[in-house]
Amino acid sequence: MCGIVAYKGHKNCHPILLSGLKRLEYRGYDSAGIACINSNDKLVVTKRKGKVSELKSALSNSEIYNLGIAHTRWATHGKPNQLNAHPHLDQSKKIALVHNGIIENYDPIKKFLLSKKIKFKSETDTEVLVQLIGYFYNNGKMNFEQSVRAALQRVDGAFGIVILNTDYPDMMIAARKGSPLVLGIKENEFFIASDISPIVKYTKDIIYLKDSEMAVINKKSFKIKSVDKDISLPKNIEKIDFKIDDYDKGKYKYFMHKEIHEQINTIPNTINGRIKNESVLLQGLSDYWNIIESAEKIYITACGTSWHAGLIGKNFIERFANIPVHVEYASEFRYNHALIDSKTIVIAISQSGETADTLAAIRKANNHGALTIGICNIAGSSVSRETKCGVYTRCGHEVGVASTKAFTSQIVVLYLLALKLAESRKTISKESLKRHLDYKKSVNKIKSIFKQENDIKKIAKKYKKANDFLYLGRGLNFPVALEGALKLKEISYIHAEGYPAAEMKHGPIALIDKDMPSVFIAPKDKTYEKIISNIQEIKSRKGKIIVITDSKNDKVLKELANDLIVVPKTNHYAFAIFASIVLQLLAYHIALDKNLNVDQPRNLAKSVSVE
Ligand code: F6R
């Protein structure tokens, strides 16, 4: 998704804006641009299709600017080209704007502006917004701030914007509704960005703008104001504790590879401090625990990988705590006739905390009086603010577009939540709870998965030319299969489908031939025998078989599988995590072998902040 960086201070803004845009590259984009105000109070705008490096080469270094806005665009309205890239200007060329989000009523506004003889240069909804601001500023006897407010009050949709005006060379205005913006504050310096990654290296003092808030920065001071009325609002300055390391690839070629390996530490980090005296502690839920423990029904809502974690969570909560759980894609939940009321708990899962559909689902649940719980990775994100309570996954910033470490930490949080519910509702014995919380041995075994990375690499090489893959698992491992297939699709562009292993006979089996590999997630559990039958069904149709199991020295599997990965034996629940890590590595090495950009797969964005 699009990214925004803006700076006002005493330093030269180009290096700050460029390094900020580089930090935002992980979100996915197709063009980039910068606008600065020079010492003659003129706008200097540079835009390029393609990478930030191309923008950098196109910038002239002959001037120093102390005020500038920059953007990476992920096309929604209009092709990805230089003309449609941001910043966009109004007709008078005094006002420049960068925008994340979508202006839904751009068409009637554009028609109105065209009737006022305003000419458009691009096909974007963003240009409509800046032209509307310009229209109010140039014709409405309004000052800069008033004209921004007047325009924003007339647009529907989502926006995170930063605006400059050459008549106000000391001023920068930012505003948000639905699309995140963060303000970083340092002595006489101000940083604005669509997430904290471009800001962390300069300051730890930040304000997460709330919906319908504006930051009006003027000379050396700033105000937080309302978009709806000309009133000042409190400045809620927070201290963030992000490590710059999260944005460094270290010895790895790709963030995704680094993040897969980080799971050795991120999984324990998600658990640390949350188990005490053989009990689960989830501080973020304590104020609402009496409502949560007596829930009659739970909905889990999320998108993509987080939705897969939700399916695993359903299995945990139903199994341990005997509460019925429905898992719905947030994009469906927001429009479905969901049966939610004040006795329903709605759990929203999101790595970024900014996914537009998940936020809409949360708002719907809040409006129906349900108690909303966020399971989220980013402190201060919209999900963490808009849910009533929540648990952070604490796995550090995830930069690779394909989610890896966030997925396994989400599973861990859901496991802890299910066990805590079971403990409170007395649906688990003390001995069983103790056994389930004795996770340390399992966690230590994660390291040994990476010892097999070379074997996984060889498997990747062997199958990288396949056009389709089938991923099959049962019970808890069905969502693991879905997630394995999603990882492969996203980064290798190979078509893959996940299915419950037994469902394969009801259709997908028609696809099987000698060129189609099937990946079985087959632990030695109560479904093992059934899975062996499914493997045989594929084998007899000449399909290639890759098996991930915890069954050591298994003669049957050795005989049936073309390729076998054996992970350490633990419990049923940890196996789902181990198998997920193997599937992440398999997808990664296939994509790497195909020479693809693993961290920034085509068409994908890290944080999907539009509907
Ligand atoms: C897949 C992936 C996406 C996200 C989805 C939800 O690797 O990253 O499917 O899981 O866009 O994102 P969050 O969890 O940030 O709400």
XYZ file of C-alpha atoms and ligand atoms in Angstrom:
627
model
C 0.000 0.000 0.000
C 1.002 3.614 -0.395
C 3.466 5.165 2.008
C 3.868 8.728 3.277
C 6.896 10.510 4.764
C 7.082 14.219 5.520
C 9.625 16.402 7.312
C 9.804 19.913 8.673
C 12.857 21.115 10.587
C 16.297 22.619 10.149
C 17.901 19.695 8.304
C 18.016 19.036 4.561
C 14.871 17.030 4.007
C 15.866 15.011 0.907
C 17.987 12.383 2.721
C 15.345 12.077 5.464
C 12.514 11.662 2.954
C 14.447 9.231 0.753
C 15.551 7.013 3.616
C 11.948 7.123 4.908
C 10.628 6.009 1.516
C 13.202 3.179 1.479
C 11.906 2.061 4.872
C 8.381 2.044 3.474
C 9.324 0.010 0.395
C 8.233 -3.173 2.171
C 4.602 -2.024 1.929
C 4.675 -2.473 -1.867
C 4.497 0.378 -4.427
C 4.849 1.207 -8.097
C 5.999 4.842 -8.193
C 7.417 7.486 -5.884
C 7.633 11.267 -5.590
C 8.780 14.216 -3.482
C 7.655 17.857 -3.211
C 9.639 20.468 -1.267
C 9.299 24.221 -0.790
C 12.486 26.061 -1.810
C 13.959 29.314 -0.493
C 11.952 31.298 -3.083
C 8.757 29.759 -1.722
C 8.218 27.647 -4.837
C 7.265 23.991 -4.975
C 9.913 21.672 -6.442
C 8.309 18.371 -7.406
C 10.053 15.212 -8.642
C 8.221 11.976 -9.439
C 9.227 8.668 -11.008
C 7.571 5.424 -11.959
C 9.375 2.452 -10.407
C 11.727 2.261 -7.478
C 12.812 4.877 -4.930
C 16.322 4.502 -6.360
C 15.034 5.949 -9.650
C 13.481 8.885 -7.822
C 16.771 9.405 -5.986
C 18.747 9.589 -9.248
C 16.253 12.090 -10.662
C 16.510 14.505 -7.714
C 18.622 17.575 -8.111
C 20.944 18.228 -5.176
C 21.541 21.878 -6.020
C 19.227 23.179 -3.298
C 18.618 22.446 0.389
C 15.021 22.175 1.565
C 13.782 22.115 5.159
C 10.202 21.214 4.380
C 9.020 18.373 2.171
C 6.500 15.606 1.591
C 7.122 12.254 -0.095
C 5.095 9.272 -1.192
C 5.252 5.749 -2.576
C 2.124 4.932 -4.592
C 0.358 1.587 -4.990
C -2.070 2.274 -7.835
C -5.816 2.206 -7.188
C -7.294 4.930 -9.458
C -5.257 5.314 -12.611
C -2.273 3.417 -14.024
C 1.054 3.225 -12.239
C 2.923 5.990 -14.124
C 4.768 9.232 -13.425
C 1.727 11.426 -14.003
C -0.392 9.567 -11.474
C 2.410 9.414 -8.897
C 2.099 11.696 -5.839
C 2.539 14.489 -4.760
C -0.320 16.102 -6.693
C -0.759 19.858 -7.045
C -3.762 22.136 -7.265
C -4.270 24.301 -10.365
C -2.488 27.326 -8.857
C 0.568 25.078 -8.176
C 0.719 26.475 -4.640
C -0.642 23.441 -2.844
C 0.926 19.968 -2.890
C -0.561 16.874 -1.338
C 0.332 13.214 -0.695
C -2.519 10.848 0.065
C -3.063 7.282 1.267
C -6.567 5.846 1.001
C -9.387 6.296 -1.494
C -11.711 9.245 -2.071
C -14.929 7.406 -2.881
C -16.995 10.396 -4.093
C -14.213 11.726 -6.325
C -16.425 11.547 -9.413
C -19.120 14.135 -8.437
C -16.430 16.384 -6.926
C -14.391 16.170 -10.134
C -17.472 17.056 -12.205
C -18.093 20.052 -9.946
C -14.476 21.209 -10.267
C -14.503 20.704 -14.053
C -17.585 22.930 -14.187
C -15.438 25.569 -12.436
C -12.853 25.323 -15.254
C -10.341 23.402 -13.204
C -8.118 21.220 -15.366
C -6.848 17.839 -14.213
C -3.489 16.329 -15.064
C -3.845 12.824 -13.649
C -6.468 10.078 -13.411
C -6.283 9.930 -9.605
C -8.835 10.519 -6.859
C -6.028 12.286 -4.973
C -5.779 15.108 -7.499
C -9.508 15.704 -6.978
C -8.860 16.278 -3.272
C -5.958 18.703 -3.747
C -7.892 20.598 -6.426
C -10.834 20.883 -4.035
C -8.556 22.283 -1.317
C -7.111 24.685 -3.922
C -10.613 25.679 -5.022
C -11.594 26.646 -1.471
C -8.257 28.344 -0.849
C -8.220 30.377 -4.046
C -11.936 31.194 -4.292
C -13.432 30.839 -0.867
C -11.627 33.519 1.151
C -10.391 30.812 3.436
C -6.956 30.432 4.965
C -4.885 27.278 4.384
C -6.185 25.375 7.402
C -9.798 26.352 6.747
C -9.616 25.271 3.122
C -8.189 21.855 4.089
C -10.969 21.414 6.651
C -13.652 22.517 4.171
C -12.463 20.018 1.556
C -12.087 17.126 3.987
C -15.614 17.670 5.260
C -16.889 17.090 1.728
C -15.070 13.861 0.898
C -16.209 10.291 1.580
C -13.746 7.474 1.919
C -10.402 7.081 3.617
C -7.489 9.454 3.794
C -4.133 9.945 5.395
C -2.762 13.165 3.874
C 0.030 15.695 4.264
C -0.216 19.070 2.539
C 2.086 21.994 1.806
C 1.166 25.485 0.618
C 3.767 27.900 -0.782
C 1.923 30.849 0.793
C 2.657 29.210 4.173
C 6.301 28.122 3.795
C 6.570 27.331 7.525
C 3.510 25.197 7.708
C 2.614 21.563 7.137
C -0.837 20.065 7.688
C -1.601 16.366 8.105
C -4.997 14.734 8.567
C -6.397 11.255 8.755
C -9.586 9.277 8.486
C -9.308 5.527 8.103
C -5.699 5.595 6.918
C -2.978 5.708 9.587
C -0.609 8.632 10.168
C 2.010 9.060 12.847
C 3.607 12.321 13.941
C 7.150 12.178 15.354
C 8.319 15.100 17.463
C 11.881 16.190 18.216
C 13.097 19.574 19.320
C 11.980 21.911 16.492
C 11.703 18.995 14.081
C 8.572 17.196 12.923
C 8.250 13.900 11.065
C 5.044 12.494 9.627
C 4.683 9.019 8.183
C 2.153 6.351 7.443
C 3.844 4.066 9.980
C 6.605 4.549 12.469
C 9.344 2.834 10.432
C 10.665 6.052 8.791
C 10.528 7.899 12.131
C 12.077 5.554 14.728
C 15.674 6.447 13.999
C 15.035 10.157 14.725
C 12.695 10.217 17.706
C 10.819 7.998 20.146
C 8.168 10.674 20.888
C 5.206 10.111 18.676
C 1.508 10.835 18.343
C -0.747 8.378 16.526
C -3.309 10.644 14.868
C -6.845 9.436 15.472
C -9.593 9.440 12.871
C -10.793 12.952 12.002
C -7.758 14.577 13.590
C -5.416 17.076 11.957
C -1.864 17.998 12.935
C -1.199 21.652 12.131
C 2.543 22.305 12.282
C 3.561 25.923 12.192
C 7.113 27.263 12.648
C 8.353 25.481 15.790
C 5.067 24.418 17.332
C 2.145 22.245 16.471
C -1.501 21.696 17.361
C -3.737 18.661 17.126
C -7.114 19.812 15.840
C -10.377 18.333 14.708
C -11.192 17.899 11.018
C -14.850 18.532 11.813
C -14.554 21.783 13.817
C -11.944 24.445 14.426
C -11.069 23.190 17.907
C -7.822 22.049 19.507
C -7.561 18.526 20.903
C -5.213 17.015 23.505
C -1.707 16.031 22.394
C -1.255 12.389 23.405
C 2.489 11.956 23.053
C 3.644 8.334 23.465
C 7.119 6.806 23.778
C 7.730 3.967 21.370
C 10.236 1.211 21.915
C 10.965 -0.122 18.436
C 14.449 -1.347 17.730
C 16.132 -0.116 14.555
C 17.379 -3.715 14.095
C 13.915 -4.733 12.992
C 14.568 -2.810 9.787
C 17.957 -4.356 9.116
C 18.401 -7.522 7.100
C 21.598 -8.371 8.975
C 23.273 -11.417 7.408
C 20.142 -12.347 5.436
C 19.431 -11.554 1.801
C 15.739 -11.004 2.440
C 13.677 -9.825 5.407
C 11.411 -12.831 4.938
C 14.320 -15.220 5.518
C 15.450 -13.251 8.554
C 11.931 -13.222 9.942
C 11.483 -16.980 9.419
C 14.693 -17.546 11.410
C 13.692 -15.037 14.074
C 10.912 -17.375 15.143
C 13.431 -19.084 17.429
C 13.161 -15.895 19.531
C 9.790 -14.412 18.623
C 7.771 -17.436 19.756
C 9.308 -17.405 23.286
C 8.895 -13.622 23.312
C 5.168 -13.967 22.731
C 4.952 -16.381 25.690
C 7.333 -14.662 28.122
C 5.677 -13.303 31.253
C 2.332 -14.781 30.262
C 2.622 -18.033 32.224
C 2.947 -17.837 35.993
C 2.325 -20.504 38.634
C 0.973 -22.867 36.015
C -1.643 -20.316 34.975
C -2.017 -18.040 31.943
C -1.728 -14.286 32.462
C -3.112 -12.015 29.742
C -2.948 -8.573 31.299
C -4.506 -6.818 28.337
C -7.751 -8.731 28.877
C -7.988 -8.515 32.665
C -10.451 -5.574 32.831
C -12.952 -7.505 30.724
C -12.189 -11.051 31.802
C -15.530 -11.654 33.555
C -17.316 -10.908 30.258
C -14.845 -12.897 28.178
C -14.961 -16.056 30.314
C -18.768 -16.168 30.179
C -18.978 -15.734 26.390
C -21.658 -17.836 24.735
C -20.279 -17.383 21.262
C -17.061 -16.084 19.746
C -16.409 -14.675 16.295
C -12.878 -14.456 14.978
C -12.406 -12.061 12.105
C -9.274 -11.292 10.068
C -7.807 -11.370 6.563
C -5.232 -13.565 4.800
C -2.649 -15.192 7.013
C -4.252 -13.766 10.146
C -7.496 -15.475 9.103
C -5.639 -18.775 8.910
C -4.398 -18.203 12.459
C -8.049 -17.576 13.359
C -9.013 -21.035 12.044
C -6.354 -22.545 14.282
C -7.682 -20.428 17.182
C -11.183 -21.825 16.598
C -9.810 -25.335 16.947
C -8.051 -24.406 20.238
C -10.976 -22.534 21.819
C -13.620 -25.103 20.897
C -11.391 -27.979 22.002
C -10.214 -26.534 25.321
C -12.967 -24.141 26.395
C -16.101 -25.567 24.756
C -17.206 -22.242 23.289
C -18.532 -22.233 19.712
C -16.329 -20.135 17.453
C -17.141 -18.773 13.993
C -14.255 -17.586 11.852
C -15.107 -15.069 9.146
C -13.076 -13.092 6.648
C -13.313 -9.497 7.834
C -14.309 -8.408 4.322
C -17.373 -10.679 4.580
C -18.098 -10.107 8.254
C -18.468 -6.379 7.683
C -21.370 -6.936 5.248
C -22.832 -10.263 6.454
C -25.857 -10.588 8.676
C -23.660 -11.496 11.633
C -25.566 -12.584 14.737
C -23.656 -10.467 17.210
C -24.858 -8.833 20.412
C -23.564 -7.892 23.833
C -23.032 -11.564 24.717
C -20.740 -12.101 21.745
C -16.993 -11.737 21.793
C -15.367 -10.671 18.545
C -11.636 -11.339 18.233
C -9.921 -9.384 15.453
C -6.472 -10.619 14.406
C -4.107 -8.371 12.492
C -0.353 -8.143 12.218
C -0.328 -4.538 11.011
C -3.351 -3.382 12.955
C -4.319 -1.237 9.963
C -6.138 -3.616 7.608
C -9.198 -1.697 6.397
C -11.577 -4.685 6.308
C -10.572 -5.841 9.779
C -11.103 -2.334 11.137
C -14.545 -2.169 9.524
C -15.398 -5.534 11.130
C -14.304 -4.214 14.537
C -16.445 -1.093 14.118
C -19.441 -3.211 13.198
C -18.918 -5.447 16.239
C -18.533 -2.411 18.524
C -21.746 -0.926 17.101
C -23.609 -4.156 17.888
C -22.436 -4.017 21.506
C -20.063 -7.009 21.255
C -16.866 -7.021 23.278
C -13.995 -6.667 20.813
C -10.551 -8.162 21.454
C -7.557 -7.302 19.258
C -4.688 -9.701 18.628
C -2.209 -7.418 16.991
C 1.500 -6.858 16.507
C 1.740 -3.082 16.334
C 1.297 -1.119 19.539
C -0.780 1.992 19.005
C -2.213 0.744 15.687
C -5.862 1.293 14.805
C -6.815 -2.283 15.748
C -5.226 -1.891 19.157
C -7.034 1.387 19.699
C -10.445 0.478 18.359
C -10.853 -2.860 20.158
C -11.894 -2.776 23.826
C -8.973 -4.889 24.974
C -6.310 -7.109 23.465
C -3.082 -9.051 23.439
C 0.024 -8.042 21.509
C 1.893 -10.709 19.583
C 5.228 -9.005 20.403
C 7.211 -10.441 17.497
C 8.887 -7.220 16.375
C 8.321 -5.366 13.137
C 7.523 -7.693 10.237
C 8.958 -6.189 7.050
C 8.674 -9.006 4.479
C 5.337 -8.733 2.705
C 4.611 -12.417 3.295
C 3.672 -12.839 6.925
C 5.739 -15.471 8.781
C 6.734 -14.746 12.366
C 3.484 -12.865 12.999
C 1.505 -15.995 12.050
C 3.223 -18.267 14.561
C 2.970 -15.640 17.314
C -0.753 -15.250 16.580
C -1.110 -19.028 17.007
C 0.713 -18.832 20.343
C -1.552 -16.015 21.616
C -4.657 -17.961 20.585
C -3.300 -21.062 22.330
C -2.750 -19.115 25.545
C -6.179 -17.494 25.275
C -7.881 -20.868 24.744
C -6.078 -22.349 27.752
C -6.939 -19.354 29.919
C -10.595 -19.662 28.935
C -10.489 -23.382 29.681
C -8.893 -22.726 33.066
C -11.547 -20.129 34.020
C -14.436 -22.213 32.753
C -12.996 -25.356 34.345
C -13.077 -27.285 31.126
C -9.489 -28.479 31.545
C -7.912 -30.426 34.397
C -5.003 -28.960 36.347
C -2.688 -31.735 35.109
C -3.639 -31.231 31.509
C -3.214 -27.458 31.790
C 0.209 -27.976 33.340
C 1.190 -30.243 30.482
C 0.007 -27.732 27.891
C 1.888 -24.884 29.520
C 5.151 -26.800 29.648
C 6.153 -25.338 26.332
C 9.893 -24.819 26.882
C 11.007 -28.148 25.444
C 8.895 -27.619 22.335
C 10.239 -24.130 21.803
C 13.827 -25.360 22.041
C 13.118 -27.806 19.277
C 12.392 -25.010 16.792
C 16.149 -24.633 16.296
C 16.424 -28.145 14.933
C 13.960 -27.359 12.113
C 16.533 -24.991 10.660
C 19.124 -27.803 10.573
C 17.008 -29.242 7.766
C 17.019 -26.084 5.695
C 19.437 -27.629 3.173
C 17.082 -30.555 2.627
C 14.207 -28.127 2.152
C 16.341 -26.188 -0.373
C 16.852 -29.398 -2.374
C 13.122 -30.066 -2.409
C 12.531 -26.467 -3.542
C 14.928 -26.935 -6.471
C 13.231 -30.141 -7.509
C 9.723 -28.674 -7.665
C 10.285 -25.038 -8.603
C 9.034 -25.616 -12.141
C 5.660 -27.035 -11.072
C 2.657 -24.965 -12.141
C 0.355 -26.075 -9.344
C 0.664 -27.466 -5.838
C -1.854 -29.052 -3.527
C -1.418 -28.664 0.246
C -3.314 -31.163 2.382
C -3.803 -31.533 6.117
C -6.519 -32.429 8.617
C -7.877 -30.778 11.759
C -5.419 -28.220 13.026
C -3.261 -28.858 9.982
C -5.913 -27.889 7.454
C -5.335 -24.148 8.166
C -1.602 -24.924 8.149
C -2.106 -26.297 4.614
C -4.045 -23.168 3.609
C -1.262 -20.977 4.939
C 1.447 -23.048 3.209
C -0.405 -22.662 -0.099
C -0.849 -18.914 0.425
C 2.885 -18.448 1.128
C 3.808 -20.277 -2.076
C 1.306 -18.326 -4.202
C 2.352 -14.957 -2.823
C 6.065 -15.138 -3.363
C 6.651 -17.751 -6.086
C 3.554 -17.033 -8.230
C 2.902 -20.775 -8.417
C -0.757 -21.645 -8.131
C -1.402 -23.597 -4.932
C -4.483 -24.715 -3.059
C -4.955 -25.887 0.496
C -7.589 -28.503 1.265
C -8.643 -30.723 4.140
C -6.873 -33.943 3.088
C -10.061 -36.004 2.877
C -11.835 -33.399 0.729
C -9.265 -33.935 -1.973
C -11.349 -36.866 -3.277
C -14.301 -34.547 -3.844
C -12.808 -32.639 -6.743
C -9.143 -31.601 -6.599
C -8.028 -35.202 -7.225
C -8.952 -34.578 -10.874
C -5.888 -32.330 -11.101
C -3.411 -34.971 -10.016
C -0.858 -36.167 -12.551
C 2.901 -36.746 -12.608
C 3.634 -32.993 -12.697
C 1.523 -31.982 -9.725
C 3.169 -32.115 -6.299
C 1.015 -32.552 -3.182
C 2.361 -31.435 0.184
C 0.943 -33.475 3.064
C 1.077 -32.226 6.633
C 0.861 -35.560 8.353
C 1.771 -35.876 12.044
C 1.493 -39.228 13.788
C -1.840 -38.477 15.435
C -5.332 -39.921 15.340
C -5.785 -38.964 11.674
C -2.478 -40.535 10.567
C -3.989 -43.733 9.098
C -6.567 -41.735 7.150
C -3.894 -39.442 5.749
C -1.873 -42.475 4.640
C -4.929 -43.559 2.616
C -5.126 -40.096 1.031
C -1.421 -40.240 0.187
C -1.965 -43.629 -1.444
C -4.823 -42.227 -3.513
C -2.493 -39.597 -4.940
C 0.421 -41.986 -5.362
C -1.694 -44.341 -7.440
C -2.413 -41.439 -9.791
C 1.321 -40.785 -10.202
C 1.232 -37.545 -8.206
C 4.464 -36.427 -6.502
C 4.314 -36.449 -2.700
C 6.109 -34.250 -0.183
C 5.367 -35.108 3.448
C 5.993 -33.118 6.611
C 5.657 -35.330 9.647
C 6.886 -35.890 13.188
C 6.972 -39.650 12.694
C 10.643 -40.652 12.827
C 11.872 -43.752 10.978
C 8.445 -44.218 9.475
C 8.813 -46.982 6.894
C 5.350 -46.410 5.385
C 5.984 -42.723 4.785
C 9.497 -43.368 3.482
C 8.017 -45.759 0.972
C 5.195 -43.466 -0.119
C 6.787 -40.013 -0.092
C 9.041 -38.679 -2.832
C 10.375 -36.243 -0.253
C 10.079 -36.360 3.508
C 10.777 -33.725 6.165
C 10.678 -35.012 9.746
C 10.331 -32.367 12.464
C 10.924 -33.126 16.144
C 8.140 -34.870 18.027
C 6.268 -32.590 20.434
C 2.596 -32.138 21.067
C -0.063 -31.821 18.459
C -0.210 -28.020 18.838
C 3.475 -27.281 18.476
C 3.556 -29.517 15.392
C 1.274 -27.014 13.597
C 3.902 -24.323 14.258
C 6.826 -26.537 13.225
C 5.093 -27.559 9.999
C 4.276 -23.892 9.258
C 7.958 -22.975 9.562
C 8.913 -25.777 7.135
C 6.286 -24.534 4.662
C 7.551 -20.956 4.978
C 11.078 -22.170 4.175
C 9.823 -24.245 1.241
C 7.977 -21.264 -0.284
C 10.968 -18.996 0.373
C 13.495 -21.292 -1.333
C 11.240 -21.947 -4.323
C 10.824 -18.184 -4.854
C 14.544 -17.591 -4.321
C 15.399 -20.274 -6.874
C 13.097 -18.560 -9.337
C 15.033 -15.320 -8.764
C 12.012 -13.452 -7.491
C 11.922 -10.486 -5.143
C 10.776 -12.351 -2.061
C 10.194 -9.310 0.144
C 8.200 -7.344 -2.381
C 6.136 -9.755 -4.435
C 4.286 -8.268 -7.397
C 0.912 -6.616 -6.772
C 1.069 -7.191 -3.016
C 1.149 -4.708 -0.184
C 2.156 -5.262 3.412
C -0.640 -3.333 4.991
C -3.911 -3.342 3.054
C -5.435 -0.121 4.260
C -8.049 0.169 1.488
C -11.207 -1.897 1.121
C 0.054 -13.002 3.740
C -0.225 -11.700 4.282
C -1.606 -11.170 4.163
C -2.010 -10.570 5.511
C -3.379 -9.882 5.399
C -3.839 -9.342 6.732
O 1.398 -13.332 3.867
O 0.630 -11.059 4.801
O -2.505 -12.160 3.757
O -2.047 -11.592 6.465
O -3.299 -8.833 4.479
O -2.917 -8.444 7.241
P -2.906 -8.036 8.765
O -2.585 -9.262 9.552
O -1.867 -6.983 8.869
O -4.284 -7.548 9.084
